[in-house]
Tab-separated table of C-alpha atoms in Angstrom:
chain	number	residue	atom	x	y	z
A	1	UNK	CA	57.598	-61.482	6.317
A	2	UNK	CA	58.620	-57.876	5.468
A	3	UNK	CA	56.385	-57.833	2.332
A	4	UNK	CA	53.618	-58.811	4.885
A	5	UNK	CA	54.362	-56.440	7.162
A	6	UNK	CA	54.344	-53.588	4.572
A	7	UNK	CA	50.870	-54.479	2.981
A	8	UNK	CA	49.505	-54.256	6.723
A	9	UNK	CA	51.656	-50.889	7.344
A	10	UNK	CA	50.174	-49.624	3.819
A	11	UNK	CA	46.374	-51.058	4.654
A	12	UNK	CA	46.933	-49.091	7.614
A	13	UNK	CA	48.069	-45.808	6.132
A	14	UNK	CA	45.318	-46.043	3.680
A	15	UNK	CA	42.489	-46.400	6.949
A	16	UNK	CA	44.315	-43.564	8.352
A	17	UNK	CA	44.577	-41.431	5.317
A	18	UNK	CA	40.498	-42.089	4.282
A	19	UNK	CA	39.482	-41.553	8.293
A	20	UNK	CA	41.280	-38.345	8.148
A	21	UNK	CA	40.087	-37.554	4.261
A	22	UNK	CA	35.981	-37.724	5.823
A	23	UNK	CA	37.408	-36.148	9.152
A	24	UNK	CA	38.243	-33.155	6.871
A	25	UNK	CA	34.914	-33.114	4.488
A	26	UNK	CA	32.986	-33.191	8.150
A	27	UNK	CA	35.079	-30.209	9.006
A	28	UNK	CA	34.682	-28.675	6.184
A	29	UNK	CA	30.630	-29.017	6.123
A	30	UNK	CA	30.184	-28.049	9.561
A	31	UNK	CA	32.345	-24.918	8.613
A	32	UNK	CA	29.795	-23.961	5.904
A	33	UNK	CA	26.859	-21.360	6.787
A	34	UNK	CA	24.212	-20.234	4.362
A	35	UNK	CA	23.294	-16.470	4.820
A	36	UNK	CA	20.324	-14.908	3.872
A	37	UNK	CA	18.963	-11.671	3.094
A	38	UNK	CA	16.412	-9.957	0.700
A	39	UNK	CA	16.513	-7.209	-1.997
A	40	UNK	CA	13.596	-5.356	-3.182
A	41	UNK	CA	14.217	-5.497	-7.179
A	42	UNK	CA	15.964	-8.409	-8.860
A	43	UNK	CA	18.611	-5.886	-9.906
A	44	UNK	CA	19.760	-5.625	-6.607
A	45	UNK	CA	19.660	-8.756	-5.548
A	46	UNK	CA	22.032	-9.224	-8.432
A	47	UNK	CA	24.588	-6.559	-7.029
A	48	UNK	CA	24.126	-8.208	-3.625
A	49	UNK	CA	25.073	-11.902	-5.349
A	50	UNK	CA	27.951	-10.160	-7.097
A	51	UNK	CA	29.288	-8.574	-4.259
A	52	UNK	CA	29.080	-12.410	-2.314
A	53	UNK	CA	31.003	-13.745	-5.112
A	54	UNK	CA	33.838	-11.083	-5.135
A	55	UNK	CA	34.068	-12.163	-1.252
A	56	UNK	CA	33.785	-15.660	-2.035
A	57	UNK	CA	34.704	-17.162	-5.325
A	58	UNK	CA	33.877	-20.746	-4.000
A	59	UNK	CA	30.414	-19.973	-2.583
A	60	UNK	CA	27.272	-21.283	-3.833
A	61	UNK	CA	24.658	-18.457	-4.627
A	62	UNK	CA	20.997	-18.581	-4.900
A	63	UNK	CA	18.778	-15.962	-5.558
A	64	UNK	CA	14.771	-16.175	-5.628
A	65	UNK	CA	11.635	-14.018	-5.925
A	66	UNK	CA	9.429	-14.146	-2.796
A	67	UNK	CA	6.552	-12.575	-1.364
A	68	UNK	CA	7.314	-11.219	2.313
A	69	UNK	CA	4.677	-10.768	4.649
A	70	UNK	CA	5.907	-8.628	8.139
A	71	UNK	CA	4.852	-6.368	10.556
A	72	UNK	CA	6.369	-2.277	10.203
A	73	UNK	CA	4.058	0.297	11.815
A	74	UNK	CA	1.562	-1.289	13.529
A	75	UNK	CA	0.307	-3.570	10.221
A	76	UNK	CA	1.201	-6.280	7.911
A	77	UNK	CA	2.996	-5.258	4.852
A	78	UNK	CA	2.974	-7.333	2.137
A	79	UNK	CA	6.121	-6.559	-0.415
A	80	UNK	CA	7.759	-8.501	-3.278
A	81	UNK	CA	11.616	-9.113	-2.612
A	82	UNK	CA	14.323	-10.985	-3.838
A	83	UNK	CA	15.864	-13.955	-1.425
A	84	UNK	CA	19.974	-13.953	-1.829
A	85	UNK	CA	21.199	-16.997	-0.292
A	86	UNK	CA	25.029	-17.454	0.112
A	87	UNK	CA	26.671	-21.238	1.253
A	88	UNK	CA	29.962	-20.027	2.349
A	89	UNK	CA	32.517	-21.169	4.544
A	90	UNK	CA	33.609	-17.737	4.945
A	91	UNK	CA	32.258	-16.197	9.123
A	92	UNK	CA	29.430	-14.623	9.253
A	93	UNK	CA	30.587	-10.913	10.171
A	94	UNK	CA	33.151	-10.922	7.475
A	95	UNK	CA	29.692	-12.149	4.984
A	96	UNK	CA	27.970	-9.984	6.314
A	97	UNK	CA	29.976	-6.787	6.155
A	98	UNK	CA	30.569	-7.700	2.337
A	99	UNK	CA	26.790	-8.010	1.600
A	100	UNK	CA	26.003	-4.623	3.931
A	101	UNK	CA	28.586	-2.715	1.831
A	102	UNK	CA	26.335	-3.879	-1.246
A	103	UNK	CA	22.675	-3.638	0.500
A	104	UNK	CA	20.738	-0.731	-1.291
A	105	UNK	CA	18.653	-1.279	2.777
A	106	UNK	CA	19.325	1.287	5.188
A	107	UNK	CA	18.910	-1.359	7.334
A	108	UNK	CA	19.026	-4.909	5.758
A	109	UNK	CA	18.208	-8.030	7.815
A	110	UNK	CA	21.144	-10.643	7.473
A	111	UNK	CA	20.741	-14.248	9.120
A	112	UNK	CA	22.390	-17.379	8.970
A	113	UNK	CA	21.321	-21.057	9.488
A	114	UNK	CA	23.099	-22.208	12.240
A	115	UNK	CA	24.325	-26.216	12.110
A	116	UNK	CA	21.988	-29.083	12.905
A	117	UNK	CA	21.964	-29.627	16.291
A	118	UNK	CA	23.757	-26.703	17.524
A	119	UNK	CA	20.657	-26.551	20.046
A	120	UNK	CA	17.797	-24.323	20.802
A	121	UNK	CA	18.468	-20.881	20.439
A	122	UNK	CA	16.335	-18.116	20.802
A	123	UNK	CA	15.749	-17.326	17.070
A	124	UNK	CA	14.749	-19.732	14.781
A	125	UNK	CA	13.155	-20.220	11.202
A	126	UNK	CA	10.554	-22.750	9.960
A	127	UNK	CA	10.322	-24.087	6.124
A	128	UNK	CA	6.783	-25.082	5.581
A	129	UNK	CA	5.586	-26.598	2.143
A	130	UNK	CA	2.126	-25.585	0.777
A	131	UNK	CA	0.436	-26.899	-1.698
A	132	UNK	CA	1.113	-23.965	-4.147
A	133	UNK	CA	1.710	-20.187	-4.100
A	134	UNK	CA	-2.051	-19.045	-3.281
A	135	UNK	CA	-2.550	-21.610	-0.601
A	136	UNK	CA	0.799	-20.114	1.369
A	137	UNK	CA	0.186	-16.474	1.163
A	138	UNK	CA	-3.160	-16.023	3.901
A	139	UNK	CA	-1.162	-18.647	6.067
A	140	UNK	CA	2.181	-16.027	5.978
A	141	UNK	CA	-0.315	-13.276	5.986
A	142	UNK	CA	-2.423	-14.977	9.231
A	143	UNK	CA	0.849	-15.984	10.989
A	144	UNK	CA	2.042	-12.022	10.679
A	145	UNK	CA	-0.853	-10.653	12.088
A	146	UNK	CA	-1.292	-12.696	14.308
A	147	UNK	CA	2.259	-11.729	15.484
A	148	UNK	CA	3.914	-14.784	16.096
A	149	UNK	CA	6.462	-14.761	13.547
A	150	UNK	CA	8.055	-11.363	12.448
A	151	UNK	CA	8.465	-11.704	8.634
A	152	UNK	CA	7.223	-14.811	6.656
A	153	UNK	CA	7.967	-15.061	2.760
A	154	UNK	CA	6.476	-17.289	0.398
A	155	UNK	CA	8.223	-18.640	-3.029
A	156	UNK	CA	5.982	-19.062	-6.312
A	157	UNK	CA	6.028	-22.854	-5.796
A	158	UNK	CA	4.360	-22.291	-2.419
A	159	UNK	CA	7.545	-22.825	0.346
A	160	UNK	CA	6.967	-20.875	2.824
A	161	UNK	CA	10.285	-19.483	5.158
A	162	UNK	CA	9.148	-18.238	8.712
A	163	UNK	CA	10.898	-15.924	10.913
A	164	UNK	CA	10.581	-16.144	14.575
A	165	UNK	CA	11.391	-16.463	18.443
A	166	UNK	CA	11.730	-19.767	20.573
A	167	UNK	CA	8.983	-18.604	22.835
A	168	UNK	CA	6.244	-18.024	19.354
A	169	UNK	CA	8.107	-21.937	17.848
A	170	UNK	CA	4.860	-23.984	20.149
A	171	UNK	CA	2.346	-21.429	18.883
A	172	UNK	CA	3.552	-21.346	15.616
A	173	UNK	CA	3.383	-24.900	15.019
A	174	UNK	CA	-0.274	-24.976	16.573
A	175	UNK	CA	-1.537	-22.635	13.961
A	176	UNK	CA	0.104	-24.636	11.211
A	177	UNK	CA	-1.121	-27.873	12.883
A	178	UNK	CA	-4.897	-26.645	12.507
A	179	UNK	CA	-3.854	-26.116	8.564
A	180	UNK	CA	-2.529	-29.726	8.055
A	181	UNK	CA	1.094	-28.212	7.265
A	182	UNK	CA	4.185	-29.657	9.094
A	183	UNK	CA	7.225	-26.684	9.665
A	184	UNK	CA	11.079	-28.234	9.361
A	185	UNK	CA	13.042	-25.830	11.359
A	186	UNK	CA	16.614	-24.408	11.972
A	187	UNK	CA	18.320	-22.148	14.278
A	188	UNK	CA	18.938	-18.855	12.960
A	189	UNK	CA	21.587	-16.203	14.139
A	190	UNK	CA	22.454	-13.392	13.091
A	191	UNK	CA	23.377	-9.607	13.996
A	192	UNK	CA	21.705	-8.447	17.673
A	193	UNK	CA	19.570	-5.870	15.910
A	194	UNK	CA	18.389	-8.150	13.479
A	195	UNK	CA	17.317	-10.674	15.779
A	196	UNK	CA	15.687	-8.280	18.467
A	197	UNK	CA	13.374	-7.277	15.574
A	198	UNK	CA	12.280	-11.010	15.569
């Protein structure tokens, strides 16, 4: 009897100890954000990657050339930059202040993806794939002047990343509809300034 008693306690322990084992990884991948930002050479995007691993040793760092399409002084500019993306459970302000210190920008535009389903916000960010590089950069150009997203960058294999407002998402969509493209999107936050440029 007490040896059957102890495999249930153990069976038990072990449910317990592998509920609380995923419990933790959950925790631990809601904790996560990915921050983003661009540079305008490769160089510095390198310094700004650096200066997110001296923060972070654990986080995982991307960094990729893009084309950004935006609108500055009453027209579209069209510039290349340098993505940095940092996964980090590290908070956002403490991120961002490393990445700032770092930033050759005066100043530099620093979001973060919020988590899946934290709800509609009033920023948000669409990933749309295009067939290739040439077929994405009239639709980021077109979007941009059109004004209903505020900065849209597209990668050499054609992804575009879209930068808007809740009230352009509808409108957005619509003009990607008419182009046969489908947008996946996320909430975005990020510093007030940052987002009132949106």
């Amino acid at each position: 009897l007490k040896l059957v008693a102890s495999r249930r306690s153990f069976h038990m322990l072990a449910r317990r100890l592998a509920s609380a084992t995923r419990i933790g990884a959950v925790r631990r991948a809601m904790a996560s954000i990915r921050v983003l930002t661009t540079e305008d050479s490769p160089e510095k995007a390198s310094k700004i990657a650096a200066a997110a691993r001296a923060f972070d040793d654990s986080a995982s760092i991307t960094t990729e050339a893009v084309q950004s399409y935006y609108w500055w002084e009453e027209k579209v500019n069209c510039d290349p930059e340098w993505r940095v993306a940092v996964d980090t459970s590290r908070s956002f302000p403490d991120v961002r202040a490393a990445i700032e210190a770092a930033h050759s920008y005066d100043t530099p535009m620093i979001i973060y993806d919020l988590p899946a389903g934290a709800g509609p916000g009033a920023h948000c960010k669409a990933v749309v794939a295009c067939p290739g590089r040439e077929a994405a950069l009239p639709v980021a150009s077109g979007l941009v002047e059109a004004r209903i997203v505020a900065c849209a960058q597209a990668t050499e294999a054609g992804e575009l990343a879209l930068k808007t407002t809740a009230a352009c998402r509808a409108r957005v969509e619509e003009a990607l509809r008419r182009q046969g493209l489908a947008p996946t999107w996320t909430e975005i936050g990020g510093d007030e300034a940052d987002l009132r440029w949106l």
